[in-house]
PDB file of C-alpha atoms in Angstrom:
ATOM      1  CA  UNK A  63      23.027  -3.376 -88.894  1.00  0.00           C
ATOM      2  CA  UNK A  64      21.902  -0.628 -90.973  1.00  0.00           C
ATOM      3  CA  UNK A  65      24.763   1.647 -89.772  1.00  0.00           C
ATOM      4  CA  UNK A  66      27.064  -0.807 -91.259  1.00  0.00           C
ATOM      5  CA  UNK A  67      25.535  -1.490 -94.378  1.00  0.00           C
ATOM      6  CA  UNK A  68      25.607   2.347 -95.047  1.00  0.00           C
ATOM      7  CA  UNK A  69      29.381   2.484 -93.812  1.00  0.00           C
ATOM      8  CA  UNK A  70      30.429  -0.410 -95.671  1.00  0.00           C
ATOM      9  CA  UNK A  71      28.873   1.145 -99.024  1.00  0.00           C
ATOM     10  CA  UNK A  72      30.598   4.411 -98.624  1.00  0.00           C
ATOM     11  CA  UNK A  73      34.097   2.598 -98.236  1.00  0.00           C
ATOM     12  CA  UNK A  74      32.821   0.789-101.418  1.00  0.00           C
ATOM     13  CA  UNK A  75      31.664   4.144-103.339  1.00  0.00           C
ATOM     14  CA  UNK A  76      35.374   5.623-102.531  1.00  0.00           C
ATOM     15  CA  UNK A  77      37.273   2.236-103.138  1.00  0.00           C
ATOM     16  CA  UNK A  78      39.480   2.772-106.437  1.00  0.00           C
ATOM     17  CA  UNK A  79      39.245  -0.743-107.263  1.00  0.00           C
ATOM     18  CA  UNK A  80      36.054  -1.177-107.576  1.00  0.00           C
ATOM     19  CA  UNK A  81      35.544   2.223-109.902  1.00  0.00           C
ATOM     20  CA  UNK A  82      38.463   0.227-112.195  1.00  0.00           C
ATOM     21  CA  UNK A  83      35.729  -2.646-112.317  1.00  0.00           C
ATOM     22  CA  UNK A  84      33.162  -0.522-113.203  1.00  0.00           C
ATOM     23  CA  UNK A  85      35.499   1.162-116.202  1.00  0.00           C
ATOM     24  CA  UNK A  86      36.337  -2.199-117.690  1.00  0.00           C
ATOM     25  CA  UNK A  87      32.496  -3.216-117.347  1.00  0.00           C
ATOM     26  CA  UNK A  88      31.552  -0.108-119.119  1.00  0.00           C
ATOM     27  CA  UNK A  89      34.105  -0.012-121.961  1.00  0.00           C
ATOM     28  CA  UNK A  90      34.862  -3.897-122.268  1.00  0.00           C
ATOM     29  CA  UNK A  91      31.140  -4.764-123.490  1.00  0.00           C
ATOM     30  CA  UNK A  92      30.721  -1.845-125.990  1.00  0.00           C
ATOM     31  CA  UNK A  93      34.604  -2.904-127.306  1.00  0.00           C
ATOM     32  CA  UNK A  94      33.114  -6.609-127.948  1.00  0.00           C
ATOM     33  CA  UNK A  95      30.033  -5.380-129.684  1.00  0.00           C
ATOM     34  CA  UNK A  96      32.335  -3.167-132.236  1.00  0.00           C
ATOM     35  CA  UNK A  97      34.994  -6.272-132.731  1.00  0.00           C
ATOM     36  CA  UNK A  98      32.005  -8.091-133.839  1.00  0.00           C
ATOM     37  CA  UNK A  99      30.759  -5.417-136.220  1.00  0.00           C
ATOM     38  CA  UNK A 100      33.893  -5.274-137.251  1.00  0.00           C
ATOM     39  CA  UNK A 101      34.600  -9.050-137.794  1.00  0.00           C
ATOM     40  CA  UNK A 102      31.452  -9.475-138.872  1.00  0.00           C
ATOM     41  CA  UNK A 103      31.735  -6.610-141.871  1.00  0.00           C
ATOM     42  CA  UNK A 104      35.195  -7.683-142.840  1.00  0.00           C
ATOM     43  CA  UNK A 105      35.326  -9.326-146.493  1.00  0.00           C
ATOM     44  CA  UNK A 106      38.929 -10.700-147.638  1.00  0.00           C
ATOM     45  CA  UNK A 107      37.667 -12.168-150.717  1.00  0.00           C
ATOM     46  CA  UNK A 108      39.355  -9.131-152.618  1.00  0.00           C
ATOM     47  CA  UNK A 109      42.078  -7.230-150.224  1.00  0.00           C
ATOM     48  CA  UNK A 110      41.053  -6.079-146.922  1.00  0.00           C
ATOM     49  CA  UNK A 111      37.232  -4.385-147.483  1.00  0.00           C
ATOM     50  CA  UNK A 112      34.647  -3.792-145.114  1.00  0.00           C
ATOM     51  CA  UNK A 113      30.809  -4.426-146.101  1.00  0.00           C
ATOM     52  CA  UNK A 114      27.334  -3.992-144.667  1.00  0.00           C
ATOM     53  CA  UNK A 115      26.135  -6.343-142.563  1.00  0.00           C
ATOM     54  CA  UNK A 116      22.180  -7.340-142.554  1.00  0.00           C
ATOM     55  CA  UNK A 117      21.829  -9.513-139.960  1.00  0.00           C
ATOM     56  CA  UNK A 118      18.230 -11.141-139.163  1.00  0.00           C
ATOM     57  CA  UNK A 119      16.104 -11.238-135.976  1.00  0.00           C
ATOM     58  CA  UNK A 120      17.557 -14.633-134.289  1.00  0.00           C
ATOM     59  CA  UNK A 121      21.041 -13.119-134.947  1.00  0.00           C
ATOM     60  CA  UNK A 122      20.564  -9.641-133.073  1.00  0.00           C
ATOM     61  CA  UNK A 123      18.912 -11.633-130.369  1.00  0.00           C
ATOM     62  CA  UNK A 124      21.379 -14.063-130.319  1.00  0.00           C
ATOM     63  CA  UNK A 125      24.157 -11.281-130.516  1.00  0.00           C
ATOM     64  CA  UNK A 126      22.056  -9.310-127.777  1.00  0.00           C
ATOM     65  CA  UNK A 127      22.186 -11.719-125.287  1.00  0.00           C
ATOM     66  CA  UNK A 128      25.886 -13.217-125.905  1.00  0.00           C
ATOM     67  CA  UNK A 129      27.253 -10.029-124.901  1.00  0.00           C
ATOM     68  CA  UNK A 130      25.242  -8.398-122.385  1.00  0.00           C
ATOM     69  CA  UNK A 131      25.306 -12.017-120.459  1.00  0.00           C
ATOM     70  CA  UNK A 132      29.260 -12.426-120.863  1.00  0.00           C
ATOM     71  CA  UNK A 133      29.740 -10.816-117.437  1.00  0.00           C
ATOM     72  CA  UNK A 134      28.974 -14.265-116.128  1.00  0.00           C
ATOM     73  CA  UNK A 135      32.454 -15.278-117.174  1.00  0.00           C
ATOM     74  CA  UNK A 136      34.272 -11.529-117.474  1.00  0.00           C
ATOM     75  CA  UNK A 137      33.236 -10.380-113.859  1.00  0.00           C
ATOM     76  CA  UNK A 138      33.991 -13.265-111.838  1.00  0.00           C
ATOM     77  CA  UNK A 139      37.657 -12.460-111.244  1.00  0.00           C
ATOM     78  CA  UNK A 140      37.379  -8.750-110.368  1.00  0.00           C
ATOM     79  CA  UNK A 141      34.550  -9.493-107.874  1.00  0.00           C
ATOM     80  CA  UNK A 142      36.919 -12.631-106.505  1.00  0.00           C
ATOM     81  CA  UNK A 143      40.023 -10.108-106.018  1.00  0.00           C
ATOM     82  CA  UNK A 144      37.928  -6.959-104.546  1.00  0.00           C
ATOM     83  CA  UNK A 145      35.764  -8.933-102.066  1.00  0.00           C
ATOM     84  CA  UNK A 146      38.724 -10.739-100.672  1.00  0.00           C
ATOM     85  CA  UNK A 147      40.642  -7.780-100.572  1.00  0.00           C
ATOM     86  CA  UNK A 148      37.697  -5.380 -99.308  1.00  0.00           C
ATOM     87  CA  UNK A 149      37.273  -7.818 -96.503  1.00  0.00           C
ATOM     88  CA  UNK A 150      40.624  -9.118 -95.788  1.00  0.00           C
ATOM     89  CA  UNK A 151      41.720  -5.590 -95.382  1.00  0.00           C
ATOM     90  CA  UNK A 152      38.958  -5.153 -92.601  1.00  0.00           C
ATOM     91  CA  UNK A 153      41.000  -7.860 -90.522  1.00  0.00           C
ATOM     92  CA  UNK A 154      44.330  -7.019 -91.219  1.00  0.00           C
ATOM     93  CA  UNK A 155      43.652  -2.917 -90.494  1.00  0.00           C
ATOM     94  CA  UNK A 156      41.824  -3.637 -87.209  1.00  0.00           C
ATOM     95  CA  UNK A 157      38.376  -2.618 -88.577  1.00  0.00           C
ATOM     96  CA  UNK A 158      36.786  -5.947 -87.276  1.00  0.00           C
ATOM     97  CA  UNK A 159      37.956  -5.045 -83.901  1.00  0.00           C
ATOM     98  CA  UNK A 160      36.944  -1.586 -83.986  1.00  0.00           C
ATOM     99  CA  UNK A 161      33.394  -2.545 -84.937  1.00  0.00           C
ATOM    100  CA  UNK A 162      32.970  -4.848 -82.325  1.00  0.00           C
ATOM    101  CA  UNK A 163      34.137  -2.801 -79.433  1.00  0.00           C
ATOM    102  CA  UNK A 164      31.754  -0.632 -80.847  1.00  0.00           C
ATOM    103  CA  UNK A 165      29.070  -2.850 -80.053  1.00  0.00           C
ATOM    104  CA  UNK A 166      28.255  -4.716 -83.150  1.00  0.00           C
ATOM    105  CA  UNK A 167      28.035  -7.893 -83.165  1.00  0.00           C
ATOM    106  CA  UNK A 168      30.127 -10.398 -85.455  1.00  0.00           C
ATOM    107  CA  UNK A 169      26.610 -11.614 -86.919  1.00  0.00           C
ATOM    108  CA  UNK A 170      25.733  -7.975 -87.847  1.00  0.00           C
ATOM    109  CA  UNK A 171      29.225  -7.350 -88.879  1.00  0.00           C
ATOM    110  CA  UNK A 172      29.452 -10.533 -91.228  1.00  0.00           C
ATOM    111  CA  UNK A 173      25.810  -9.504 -92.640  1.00  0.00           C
ATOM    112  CA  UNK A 174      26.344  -6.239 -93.584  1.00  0.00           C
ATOM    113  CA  UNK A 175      29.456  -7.851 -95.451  1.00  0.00           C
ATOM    114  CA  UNK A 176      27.486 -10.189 -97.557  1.00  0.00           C
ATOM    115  CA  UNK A 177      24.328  -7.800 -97.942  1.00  0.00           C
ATOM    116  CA  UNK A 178      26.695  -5.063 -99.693  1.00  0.00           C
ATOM    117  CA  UNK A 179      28.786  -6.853-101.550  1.00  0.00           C
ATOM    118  CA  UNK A 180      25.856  -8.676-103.159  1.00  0.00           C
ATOM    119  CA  UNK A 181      24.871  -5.004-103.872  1.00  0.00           C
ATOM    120  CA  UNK A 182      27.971  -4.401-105.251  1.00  0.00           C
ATOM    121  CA  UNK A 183      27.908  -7.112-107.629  1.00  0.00           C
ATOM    122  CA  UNK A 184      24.778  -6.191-109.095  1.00  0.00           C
ATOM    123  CA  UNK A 185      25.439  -2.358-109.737  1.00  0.00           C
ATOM    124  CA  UNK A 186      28.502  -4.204-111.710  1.00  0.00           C
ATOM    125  CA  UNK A 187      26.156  -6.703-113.388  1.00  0.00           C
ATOM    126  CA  UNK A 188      23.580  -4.034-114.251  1.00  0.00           C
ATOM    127  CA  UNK A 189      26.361  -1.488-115.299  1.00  0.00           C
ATOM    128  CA  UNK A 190      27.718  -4.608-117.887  1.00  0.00           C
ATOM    129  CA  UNK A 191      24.750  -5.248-119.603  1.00  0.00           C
ATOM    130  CA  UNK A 192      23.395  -1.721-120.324  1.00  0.00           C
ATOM    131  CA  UNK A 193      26.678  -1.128-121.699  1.00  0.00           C
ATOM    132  CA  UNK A 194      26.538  -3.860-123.991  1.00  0.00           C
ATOM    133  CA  UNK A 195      23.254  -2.715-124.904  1.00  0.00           C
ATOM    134  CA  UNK A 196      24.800   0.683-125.927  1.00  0.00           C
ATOM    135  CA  UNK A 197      27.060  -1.121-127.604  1.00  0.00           C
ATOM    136  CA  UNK A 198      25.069  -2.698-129.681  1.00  0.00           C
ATOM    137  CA  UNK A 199      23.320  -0.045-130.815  1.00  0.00           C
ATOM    138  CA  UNK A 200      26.162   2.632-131.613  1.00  0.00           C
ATOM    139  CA  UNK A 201      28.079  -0.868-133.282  1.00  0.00           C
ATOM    140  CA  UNK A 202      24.742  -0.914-135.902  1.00  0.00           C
ATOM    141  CA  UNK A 203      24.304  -4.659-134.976  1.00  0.00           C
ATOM    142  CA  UNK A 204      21.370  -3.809-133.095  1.00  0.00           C
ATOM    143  CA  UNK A 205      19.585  -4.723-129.871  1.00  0.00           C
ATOM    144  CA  UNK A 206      16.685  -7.619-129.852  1.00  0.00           C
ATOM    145  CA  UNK A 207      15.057  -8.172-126.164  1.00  0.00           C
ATOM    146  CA  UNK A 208      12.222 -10.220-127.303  1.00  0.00           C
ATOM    147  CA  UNK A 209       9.874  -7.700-126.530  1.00  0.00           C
ATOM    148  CA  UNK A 210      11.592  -7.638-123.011  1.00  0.00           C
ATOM    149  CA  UNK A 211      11.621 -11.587-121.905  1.00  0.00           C
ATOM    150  CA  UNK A 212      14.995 -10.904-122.432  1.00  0.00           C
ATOM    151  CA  UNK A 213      15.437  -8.963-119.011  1.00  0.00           C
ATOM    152  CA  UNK A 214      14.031 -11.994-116.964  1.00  0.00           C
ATOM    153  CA  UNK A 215      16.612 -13.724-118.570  1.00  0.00           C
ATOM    154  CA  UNK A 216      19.171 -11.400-117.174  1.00  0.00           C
ATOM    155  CA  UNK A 217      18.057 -11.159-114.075  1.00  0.00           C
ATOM    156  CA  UNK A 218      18.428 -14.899-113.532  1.00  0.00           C
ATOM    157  CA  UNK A 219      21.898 -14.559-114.509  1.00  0.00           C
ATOM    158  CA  UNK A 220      22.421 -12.093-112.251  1.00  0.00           C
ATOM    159  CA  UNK A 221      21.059 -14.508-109.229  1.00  0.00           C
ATOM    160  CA  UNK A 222      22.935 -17.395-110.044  1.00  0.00           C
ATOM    161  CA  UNK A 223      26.314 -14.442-110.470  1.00  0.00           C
ATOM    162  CA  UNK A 224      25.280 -13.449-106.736  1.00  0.00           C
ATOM    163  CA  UNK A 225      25.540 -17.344-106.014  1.00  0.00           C
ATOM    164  CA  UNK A 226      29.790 -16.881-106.570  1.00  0.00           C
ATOM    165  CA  UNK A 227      29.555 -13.478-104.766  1.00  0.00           C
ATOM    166  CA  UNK A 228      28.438 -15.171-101.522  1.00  0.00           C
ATOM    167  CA  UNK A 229      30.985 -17.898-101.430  1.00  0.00           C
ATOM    168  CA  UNK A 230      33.565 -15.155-101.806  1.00  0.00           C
ATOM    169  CA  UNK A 231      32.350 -13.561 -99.429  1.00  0.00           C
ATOM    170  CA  UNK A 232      31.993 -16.742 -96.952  1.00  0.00           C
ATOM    171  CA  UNK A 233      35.774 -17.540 -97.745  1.00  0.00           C
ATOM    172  CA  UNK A 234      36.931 -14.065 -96.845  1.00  0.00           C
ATOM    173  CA  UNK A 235      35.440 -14.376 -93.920  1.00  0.00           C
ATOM    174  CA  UNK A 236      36.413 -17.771 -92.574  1.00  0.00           C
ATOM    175  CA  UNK A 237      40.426 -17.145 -94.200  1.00  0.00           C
ATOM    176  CA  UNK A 238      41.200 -14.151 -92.776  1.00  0.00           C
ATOM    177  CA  UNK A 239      44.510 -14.008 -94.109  1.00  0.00           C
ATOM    178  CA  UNK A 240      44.319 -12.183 -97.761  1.00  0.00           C
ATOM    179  CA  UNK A 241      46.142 -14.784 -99.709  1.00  0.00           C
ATOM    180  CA  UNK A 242      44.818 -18.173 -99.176  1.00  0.00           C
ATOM    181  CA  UNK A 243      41.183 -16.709-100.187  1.00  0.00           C
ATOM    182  CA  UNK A 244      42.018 -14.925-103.168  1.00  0.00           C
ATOM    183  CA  UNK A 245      43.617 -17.876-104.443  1.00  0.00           C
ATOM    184  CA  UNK A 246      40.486 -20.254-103.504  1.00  0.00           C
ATOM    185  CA  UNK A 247      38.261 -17.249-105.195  1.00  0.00           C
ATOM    186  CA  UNK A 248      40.751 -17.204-108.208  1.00  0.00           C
ATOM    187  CA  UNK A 249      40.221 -21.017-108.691  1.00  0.00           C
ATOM    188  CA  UNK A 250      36.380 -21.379-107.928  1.00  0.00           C
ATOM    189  CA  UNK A 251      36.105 -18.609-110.920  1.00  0.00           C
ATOM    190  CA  UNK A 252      38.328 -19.765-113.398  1.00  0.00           C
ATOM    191  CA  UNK A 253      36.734 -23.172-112.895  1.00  0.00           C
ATOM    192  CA  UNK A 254      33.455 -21.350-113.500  1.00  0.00           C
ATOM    193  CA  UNK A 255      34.322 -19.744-116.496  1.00  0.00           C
ATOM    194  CA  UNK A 256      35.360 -23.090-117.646  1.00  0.00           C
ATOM    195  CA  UNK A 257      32.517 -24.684-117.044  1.00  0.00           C
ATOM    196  CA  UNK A 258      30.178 -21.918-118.484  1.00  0.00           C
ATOM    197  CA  UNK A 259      32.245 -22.548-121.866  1.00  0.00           C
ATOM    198  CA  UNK A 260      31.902 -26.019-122.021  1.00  0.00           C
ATOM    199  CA  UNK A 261      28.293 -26.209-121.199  1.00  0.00           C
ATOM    200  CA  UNK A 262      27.494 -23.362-123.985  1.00  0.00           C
ATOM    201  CA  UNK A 263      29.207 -25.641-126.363  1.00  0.00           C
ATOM    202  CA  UNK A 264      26.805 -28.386-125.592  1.00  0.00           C
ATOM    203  CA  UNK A 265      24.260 -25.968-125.382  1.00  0.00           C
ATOM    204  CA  UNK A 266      23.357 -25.220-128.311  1.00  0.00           C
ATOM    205  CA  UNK A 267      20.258 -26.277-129.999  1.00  0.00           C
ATOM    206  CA  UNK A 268      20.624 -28.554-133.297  1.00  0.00           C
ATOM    207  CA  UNK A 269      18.719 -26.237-135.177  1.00  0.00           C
ATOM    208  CA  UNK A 270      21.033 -23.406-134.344  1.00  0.00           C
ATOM    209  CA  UNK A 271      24.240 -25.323-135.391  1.00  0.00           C
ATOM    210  CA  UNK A 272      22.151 -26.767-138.553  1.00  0.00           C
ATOM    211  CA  UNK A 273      21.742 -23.068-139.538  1.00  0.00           C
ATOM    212  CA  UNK A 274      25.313 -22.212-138.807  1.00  0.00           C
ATOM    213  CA  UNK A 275      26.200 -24.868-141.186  1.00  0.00           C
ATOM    214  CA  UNK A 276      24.268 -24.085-143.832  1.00  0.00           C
ATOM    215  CA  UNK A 277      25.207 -20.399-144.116  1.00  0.00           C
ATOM    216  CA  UNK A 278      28.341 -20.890-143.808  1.00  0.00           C
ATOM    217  CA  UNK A 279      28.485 -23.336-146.962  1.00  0.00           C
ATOM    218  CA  UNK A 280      26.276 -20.946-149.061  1.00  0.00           C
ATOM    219  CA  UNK A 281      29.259 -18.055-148.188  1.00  0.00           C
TER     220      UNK A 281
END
């Protein structure tokens, strides 16, 4: 199985799609972090002004780990439509076929599927958050990683991401027509993404919001 791992991550390496993923996960995370500086910094109280921002520890933490964890709901989609794609394309080209005459079995073939996409996903994970780490930094928000807790954090994210990268995977290999499993994949991670949103709104701690409140009124 080996063989195929290696020859299913050089298709991957030259695979134009997936290099677009990895632009938007490099330059969509460091845009967020600078439309927060910026939103953050804008004053309207007298014209259109922008002012320093000085922004305590709980808020760089909190900023830290809003963005650099938003490729739970950002990545979803991409990974949907190149898994289904990367795999349907396998079928519909005659790769499958190839592989097994070659004497691979369907087993070997279908785990060297799931073993490097799951890589996949988590190069694109990992190449998300360090971006909106850098970010951060060149923004002048600032990065807070609680003295590093905040990379167990991540990589728990990162698992439970790898949880929606299987079932792609399992759907693009049971559908082996491209469209009906890009449009199950579409669905399962727009539901996601709703679900992530409504759980952070009920997520957050009283004391948070109680904060929130009160600095808002003293503005």
């Amino acid at each position: 199985m080996l063989k195929l791992i290696l020859f299913e991550l050089r298709r991957i390496s030259k695979s134009v799609f997936f290099w677009i993923i990895a632009g938007f996960s490099i330059i969509w995370p460091i845009l967020t972090a600078l439309f927060y500086r910026l939103m953050m910094s804008l004053d309207l109280s007298d014209g259109i002004r922008f002012q320093d921002i000085d922004l305590g520890t709980d808020e760089v933490r909190f900023l830290t780990w809003l963005i650099a964890v938003a490729f739970m709901t950002e990545l979803p989609k991409f990974i949907a439509l190149f898994t289904c794609l990367h795999i349907g394309r396998d079928y519909t080209d005659g790769i499958v076929r190839n592989k097994i005459i070659a004497g691979h079995s369907r087993g070997a073939i279908y785990g060297s599927y799931m073993v490097t996409q799951i890589i996949a996903s988590v190069v694109l994970c990992v190449i998300y958050i360090f971006s909106a780490l850098l970010g951060l930094a060149v923004s002048g928000i600032g990065v807070d990683l609680n003295g590093g807790e905040m990379f167990a954090r991540f990589a728990v994210a990162i698992v439970v991401f790898l949880v929606m990268t299987v079932t792609f995977v399992v759907l693009a290999v049971i559908f082996r027509k491209r469209a009906l499993p890009v449009i199950l994949c579409i669905l399962i991670a727009m539901t996601s993404n709703a679900a992530a949103a409504v759980v952070g709104r009920f997520n957050t701690p009283g004391k948070a919001v109680d904060k929130y409140l009160s600095i808002r009124n003293d503005h």
